[in-house]
């Protein structure tokens, strides 16, 4: 799709400013600006980092597809590349929906992130059953536990190998493992005590990265991805894990910071400190799942509808986005990609979270485009 340059867009806006006010005191600037008529976000940051969006396959058609082509040069699957969707049964790989996203990225010359090869959530339970169908975590006999560990790591290797070989020429960045550090530490290293960890220790992380490295494209980068990477003790626990893995020769290229944040949390200083901390290990950083919730924690009370959100709330969100992108730009030598966890406010996982804490009623609005794909104050703030 032909993209209009910044100069064309802003020249047009300059002309609009010359239009006299009507009888009701409103100018053309009071009319909503459709995302398809707004200057592309990716071009604004083309000298700093790529701009991505998380997508579902149904969004690759119609207006959402046009918006993706206009504003983003990177995409990632929101759900369809997770283990439970790719290999719901052992040996039965389902690539149909994932292929749609791969095809769209290739046809539109977009970078492609893969999310995610290994996770403790949205993973089919067959991974963790022994040959007799019993839960591996319940096994207490040492010899049988060792057999189970080898079986699980072999299943993991097969899963990673099959996917990476299929997409090695299309995927630029791989979320190899996701959310391996716990919020509330159950052990001295802060590692999440998932079935992966209980059965294999940290060997599953090493096997996942080593297998991905073996079969990925030469230029592909491998990431360990997590949320709340800005706050302690999680940040230090993740740092210590990554440092230890690097010293063992595990091929980690970067850290993915999910960045599901709020208007008032975490602080920009915490974000900056985290980026610099992992960059000190020689690693790249990517902002992998950015959204700015209107709410604190827990998200209550919530606005019942989008229309009930006050303008001052959207303005506060815009100010947060302004500070965030100013920081990202400041650190752009250490950040290669910034990906929004969605496209517009009509589709966000945060709605479900708001509803969960407000008796089934609640609306969040975390992005720079509203439910009708018009630009919000947040759009203008990140475009300066």
Coordinates of C-alpha atoms in Angstrom, one line a residue:
X1 CA 0.0 0.0 0.0
X2 CA 1.3 3.5 -0.9
X3 CA 2.3 5.4 2.2
X4 CA 1.9 9.1 2.3
X5 CA 4.9 10.9 3.6
X6 CA 5.0 13.0 6.8
X7 CA 5.5 16.2 4.7
X8 CA 2.3 15.5 2.7
X9 CA 0.3 14.8 5.9
X10 CA 1.5 17.8 7.8
X11 CA 1.2 20.1 4.9
X12 CA -2.4 19.1 4.7
X13 CA -2.9 19.8 8.3
X14 CA -1.3 23.2 7.8
X15 CA -3.9 24.0 5.2
X16 CA -6.7 22.9 7.5
X17 CA -5.5 25.4 10.1
X18 CA -6.2 28.1 7.6
X19 CA -9.9 27.1 7.2
X20 CA -12.1 29.6 9.0
X21 CA -14.3 28.6 11.9
X22 CA -17.9 27.8 11.0
X23 CA -21.0 29.2 12.6
X24 CA -20.8 26.7 15.4
X25 CA -17.2 27.6 16.2
X26 CA -15.8 24.3 15.0
X27 CA -13.1 23.8 12.5
X28 CA -12.1 20.8 10.4
X29 CA -9.7 19.8 13.1
X30 CA -12.6 19.0 15.4
X31 CA -13.5 16.1 13.2
X32 CA -12.1 12.7 14.1
X33 CA -9.0 11.7 12.1
X34 CA -9.2 8.2 10.7
X35 CA -6.0 6.1 11.2
X36 CA -5.9 5.6 7.4
X37 CA -5.5 9.3 6.9
X38 CA -2.9 9.8 9.7
X39 CA 0.9 9.8 9.3
X40 CA 2.4 6.3 9.6
X41 CA 3.8 5.5 13.0
X42 CA 6.5 3.3 11.7
X43 CA 7.9 6.1 9.5
X44 CA 8.1 8.4 12.5
X45 CA 10.4 5.9 14.2
X46 CA 12.2 4.4 11.2
X47 CA 15.6 5.7 12.4
X48 CA 15.1 4.2 15.9
X49 CA 13.3 0.9 15.9
X50 CA 10.6 -1.1 14.1
X51 CA 7.0 -0.7 15.2
X52 CA 4.8 -3.8 15.6
X53 CA 1.3 -4.9 16.5
X54 CA -0.1 -8.2 17.8
X55 CA -2.7 -9.7 15.6
X56 CA -5.3 -12.4 15.2
X57 CA -5.7 -13.9 11.7
X58 CA -9.2 -12.3 11.2
X59 CA -7.5 -8.9 11.4
X60 CA -5.5 -9.5 8.3
X61 CA -8.4 -8.5 6.1
X62 CA -10.4 -5.3 5.5
X63 CA -9.7 -2.1 7.3
X64 CA -7.5 -3.6 10.0
X65 CA -5.2 -5.0 7.3
X66 CA -5.0 -1.6 5.7
X67 CA -4.1 0.0 9.1
X68 CA -1.5 -2.6 9.7
X69 CA 0.1 -1.9 6.3
X70 CA 0.0 1.8 6.9
X71 CA 1.3 2.1 10.5
X72 CA 3.4 -1.0 11.3
X73 CA 6.4 -2.7 9.9
X74 CA 6.4 -5.7 12.3
X75 CA 3.7 -8.1 13.5
X76 CA 3.4 -10.9 16.0
X77 CA 0.7 -13.5 16.6
X78 CA -1.4 -12.7 19.7
X79 CA -2.4 -16.3 20.3
X80 CA -2.2 -18.7 17.3
X81 CA 1.5 -19.5 17.6
X82 CA 1.4 -20.5 21.2
X83 CA 2.1 -24.2 22.0
X84 CA -1.6 -25.3 22.6
X85 CA -2.5 -23.9 19.1
X86 CA 0.5 -25.2 17.2
X87 CA 0.7 -28.7 18.6
X88 CA -2.5 -29.5 20.6
X89 CA -1.8 -33.3 20.3
X90 CA 1.6 -34.9 20.2
X91 CA 2.8 -35.1 16.7
X92 CA -0.2 -33.3 15.2
X93 CA 1.0 -29.8 14.2
X94 CA -1.6 -27.2 13.3
X95 CA 0.0 -24.5 11.2
X96 CA -3.0 -23.2 9.3
X97 CA -3.7 -20.0 11.3
X98 CA 0.0 -19.3 11.9
X99 CA 0.7 -19.6 8.2
X100 CA -1.8 -16.8 7.5
X101 CA 0.2 -14.4 9.7
X102 CA 3.5 -15.5 8.2
X103 CA 2.1 -15.0 4.7
X104 CA 0.8 -11.5 5.5
X105 CA 4.1 -10.4 6.9
X106 CA 6.0 -11.7 3.9
X107 CA 3.7 -10.1 1.4
X108 CA 3.9 -6.8 3.1
X109 CA 7.6 -6.8 3.8
X110 CA 7.1 -6.8 7.6
X111 CA 9.4 -8.2 10.3
X112 CA 7.9 -11.2 12.0
X113 CA 8.1 -12.0 15.7
X114 CA 7.2 -15.5 16.9
X115 CA 5.4 -15.8 20.2
X116 CA 6.1 -18.2 21.8
X117 CA 7.9 -21.5 21.6
X118 CA 7.8 -22.3 25.3
X119 CA 5.4 -21.1 28.0
X120 CA 3.9 -22.4 31.2
X121 CA 0.4 -21.3 30.1
X122 CA -1.5 -22.2 27.0
X123 CA 0.5 -25.4 26.7
X124 CA -1.2 -28.8 26.2
X125 CA -0.9 -31.1 29.1
X126 CA 0.3 -34.1 27.1
X127 CA 3.8 -32.6 27.3
X128 CA 3.9 -33.4 31.0
X129 CA 2.4 -36.9 31.0
X130 CA 4.7 -40.0 31.1
X131 CA 4.4 -42.9 28.7
X132 CA 1.6 -44.4 30.8
X133 CA -0.3 -41.2 30.9
X134 CA 0.5 -40.2 34.5
X135 CA 1.5 -36.7 35.5
X136 CA 5.3 -36.5 35.5
X137 CA 5.4 -34.0 38.4
X138 CA 3.9 -36.6 40.7
X139 CA 6.7 -39.1 40.1
X140 CA 9.0 -39.7 43.1
X141 CA 11.1 -42.6 42.0
X142 CA 14.6 -41.1 41.0
X143 CA 15.1 -43.4 38.0
X144 CA 11.6 -42.8 36.6
X145 CA 12.0 -39.0 37.2
X146 CA 15.2 -39.0 35.1
X147 CA 13.4 -40.9 32.3
X148 CA 10.5 -38.4 32.4
X149 CA 13.0 -35.5 32.2
X150 CA 14.6 -37.0 29.1
X151 CA 11.2 -37.6 27.6
X152 CA 10.0 -34.1 28.2
X153 CA 13.2 -32.5 26.9
X154 CA 12.9 -34.7 23.7
X155 CA 9.3 -33.5 23.2
X156 CA 10.4 -30.0 23.7
X157 CA 13.2 -30.4 21.2
X158 CA 10.9 -31.9 18.6
X159 CA 8.4 -29.0 19.1
X160 CA 10.9 -26.3 18.7
X161 CA 12.8 -28.0 15.9
X162 CA 9.6 -28.6 13.8
X163 CA 8.4 -25.0 14.2
X164 CA 11.7 -23.3 13.7
X165 CA 12.6 -25.3 10.6
X166 CA 9.3 -24.4 9.1
X167 CA 9.6 -20.7 9.6
X168 CA 13.4 -20.2 9.6
X169 CA 13.3 -18.0 6.5
X170 CA 10.4 -15.9 7.7
X171 CA 10.9 -15.2 11.4
X172 CA 13.2 -12.4 12.5
X173 CA 12.7 -12.6 16.3
X174 CA 11.8 -15.6 18.4
X175 CA 10.3 -15.5 21.8
X176 CA 12.0 -18.7 22.8
X177 CA 10.8 -18.9 26.4
X178 CA 8.2 -16.8 28.1
X179 CA 7.6 -15.9 31.7
X180 CA 10.1 -18.1 33.5
X181 CA 10.5 -15.8 36.5
X182 CA 7.8 -15.7 39.2
X183 CA 6.3 -12.6 40.7
X184 CA 6.4 -14.0 44.2
X185 CA 9.6 -16.1 44.5
X186 CA 9.0 -19.7 45.6
X187 CA 12.8 -20.4 45.5
X188 CA 15.9 -18.4 46.0
X189 CA 16.4 -17.7 42.3
X190 CA 12.8 -16.6 41.7
X191 CA 12.2 -19.2 39.0
X192 CA 8.6 -20.0 38.2
X193 CA 7.9 -23.5 39.5
X194 CA 6.0 -24.6 36.4
X195 CA 5.9 -28.3 35.3
X196 CA 8.8 -27.4 32.9
X197 CA 10.9 -26.4 35.9
X198 CA 9.7 -29.1 38.3
X199 CA 10.6 -31.8 35.9
X200 CA 13.8 -30.5 34.2
X201 CA 15.1 -27.6 36.3
X202 CA 16.4 -24.9 34.0
X203 CA 17.4 -27.5 31.4
X204 CA 14.3 -26.8 29.4
X205 CA 15.4 -23.2 28.9
X206 CA 18.8 -24.3 27.6
X207 CA 17.4 -27.0 25.3
X208 CA 14.8 -24.5 23.9
X209 CA 17.5 -21.9 23.0
X210 CA 20.0 -24.4 21.7
X211 CA 17.5 -26.1 19.5
X212 CA 16.1 -22.7 18.2
X213 CA 19.7 -21.6 17.5
X214 CA 20.5 -24.7 15.6
X215 CA 17.6 -24.4 13.2
X216 CA 16.8 -20.7 13.0
X217 CA 17.9 -18.4 10.1
X218 CA 21.3 -16.9 10.3
X219 CA 20.0 -13.4 11.1
X220 CA 17.2 -14.4 13.5
X221 CA 17.5 -13.2 17.1
X222 CA 16.4 -15.3 20.2
X223 CA 14.7 -13.7 23.1
X224 CA 13.7 -14.5 26.7
X225 CA 10.4 -12.7 27.3
X226 CA 8.7 -11.6 30.5
X227 CA 6.4 -9.1 32.2
X228 CA 7.2 -6.7 35.1
X229 CA 10.9 -6.7 34.1
X230 CA 11.0 -3.2 35.5
X231 CA 10.4 -4.1 39.1
X232 CA 12.2 -5.8 41.9
X233 CA 12.9 -8.6 42.8
X234 CA 11.8 -9.8 39.4
X235 CA 14.3 -7.7 37.4
X236 CA 17.3 -8.9 39.4
X237 CA 16.1 -12.5 39.3
X238 CA 15.7 -12.4 35.5
X239 CA 19.1 -10.7 35.2
X240 CA 20.8 -13.3 37.3
X241 CA 19.2 -16.1 35.3
X242 CA 20.2 -14.6 31.9
X243 CA 23.7 -13.9 33.1
X244 CA 24.2 -17.5 34.3
X245 CA 22.8 -18.9 31.0
X246 CA 25.1 -16.7 28.9
X247 CA 28.1 -17.8 31.0
X248 CA 27.1 -21.4 30.1
X249 CA 27.1 -20.5 26.4
X250 CA 23.3 -20.5 26.0
X251 CA 22.6 -18.5 22.8
X252 CA 20.4 -15.6 24.1
X253 CA 20.4 -12.5 21.9
X254 CA 18.0 -10.3 23.8
X255 CA 15.3 -9.7 26.4
X256 CA 11.7 -9.0 25.6
X257 CA 10.0 -6.6 28.0
X258 CA 6.2 -7.2 27.8
X259 CA 5.4 -3.7 29.1
X260 CA 1.8 -4.2 30.1
X261 CA 1.9 -0.9 32.1
X262 CA -0.4 1.7 33.6
X263 CA -0.6 5.4 33.4
X264 CA 1.2 5.8 36.7
X265 CA 3.3 2.6 37.0
X266 CA 6.1 1.6 36.7
X267 CA 8.2 4.7 36.7
X268 CA 10.2 5.8 33.6
X269 CA 13.3 5.5 35.7
X270 CA 12.5 1.9 36.5
X271 CA 12.0 1.2 32.7
X272 CA 15.3 2.9 31.8
X273 CA 17.2 1.1 34.5
X274 CA 15.9 -2.3 33.2
X275 CA 16.8 -1.6 29.6
X276 CA 20.3 -0.5 30.6
X277 CA 20.8 -3.5 32.9
X278 CA 20.2 -6.0 30.2
X279 CA 22.1 -4.0 27.6
X280 CA 25.1 -4.2 30.0
X281 CA 25.2 -7.9 29.2
X282 CA 25.5 -7.1 25.5
X283 CA 21.9 -8.0 24.8
X284 CA 19.3 -6.4 22.6
X285 CA 16.0 -5.2 24.1
X286 CA 12.5 -5.3 22.6
X287 CA 9.3 -3.9 23.9
X288 CA 7.1 -6.8 23.1
X289 CA 3.5 -6.4 24.3
X290 CA 3.0 -2.7 25.0
X291 CA -0.3 -1.4 26.2
X292 CA -1.1 1.5 28.6
X293 CA -4.1 0.6 30.8
X294 CA -6.3 3.3 32.1
X295 CA -6.4 1.6 35.5
X296 CA -4.2 0.8 38.4
X297 CA -4.1 -2.6 40.2
X298 CA -6.6 -4.1 40.6
X299 CA -8.5 -2.5 37.7
X300 CA -11.5 -1.2 39.7
X301 CA -13.7 0.6 39.4
X302 CA -13.8 0.3 35.6
X303 CA -15.6 2.5 33.0
X304 CA -18.7 0.6 31.7
X305 CA -18.3 1.7 28.1
X306 CA -15.8 3.5 25.9
X307 CA -18.0 6.5 25.8
X308 CA -18.0 6.9 29.5
X309 CA -14.2 7.4 29.6
X310 CA -13.5 11.0 30.5
X311 CA -11.3 13.1 28.1
X312 CA -8.9 13.9 30.9
X313 CA -8.2 10.2 31.3
X314 CA -7.3 9.9 27.7
X315 CA -5.1 13.0 28.0
X316 CA -3.3 11.5 31.0
X317 CA -2.7 8.3 28.9
X318 CA -1.3 10.5 26.1
X319 CA 1.1 12.1 28.5
X320 CA 2.3 8.7 29.6
X321 CA 2.8 7.6 26.0
X322 CA 4.7 10.8 25.3
X323 CA 7.1 10.1 28.1
X324 CA 7.4 6.4 27.1
X325 CA 8.3 7.0 23.5
X326 CA 10.7 9.9 24.4
X327 CA 12.5 7.3 26.6
X328 CA 12.5 4.6 24.0
X329 CA 13.9 7.1 21.5
X330 CA 16.6 8.1 24.0
X331 CA 17.5 4.4 24.4
X332 CA 17.0 3.5 20.7
X333 CA 20.6 2.1 20.3
X334 CA 19.6 -0.5 22.9
X335 CA 16.0 -1.2 21.6
X336 CA 15.3 -2.8 18.2
X337 CA 11.5 -3.1 18.3
X338 CA 8.5 -1.7 20.0
X339 CA 5.3 -3.8 19.6
X340 CA 1.8 -2.9 20.7
X341 CA -0.2 -5.8 22.0
X342 CA -3.1 -5.0 19.6
X343 CA -4.1 -2.4 17.0
X344 CA -7.1 -0.4 18.3
X345 CA -9.2 -0.2 21.4
X346 CA -11.9 -2.5 20.0
X347 CA -9.7 -5.5 20.7
X348 CA -7.7 -5.9 23.8
X349 CA -7.1 -8.6 26.4
X350 CA -7.4 -5.8 29.1
X351 CA -11.2 -5.7 28.6
X352 CA -11.4 -9.2 30.0
X353 CA -9.3 -8.2 33.0
X354 CA -11.4 -5.2 33.7
X355 CA -14.6 -7.3 33.5
X356 CA -13.1 -9.9 35.8
X357 CA -12.7 -7.4 38.6
X358 CA -15.9 -5.5 38.0
X359 CA -18.7 -8.1 37.9
X360 CA -18.4 -8.7 34.2
X361 CA -18.6 -5.1 33.1
X362 CA -15.7 -3.0 32.1
X363 CA -13.8 -1.3 29.2
X364 CA -10.2 -0.5 28.9
X365 CA -8.6 1.6 26.1
X366 CA -4.9 1.0 26.0
X367 CA -3.9 2.0 22.4
X368 CA -3.4 5.0 20.2
X369 CA -6.4 4.3 18.0
X370 CA -10.0 4.2 19.4
X371 CA -12.6 1.5 18.7
X372 CA -13.6 3.2 15.4
X373 CA -9.9 3.5 14.3
X374 CA -9.7 7.2 14.8
X375 CA -6.6 8.7 16.4
X376 CA -6.5 9.4 20.1
X377 CA -4.5 12.0 22.0
X378 CA -1.9 9.2 22.6
X379 CA -1.3 9.1 18.8
X380 CA -0.5 12.8 18.6
X381 CA 1.8 12.5 21.6
X382 CA 4.0 9.8 20.2
X383 CA 4.1 11.5 16.8
X384 CA 5.1 14.8 18.4

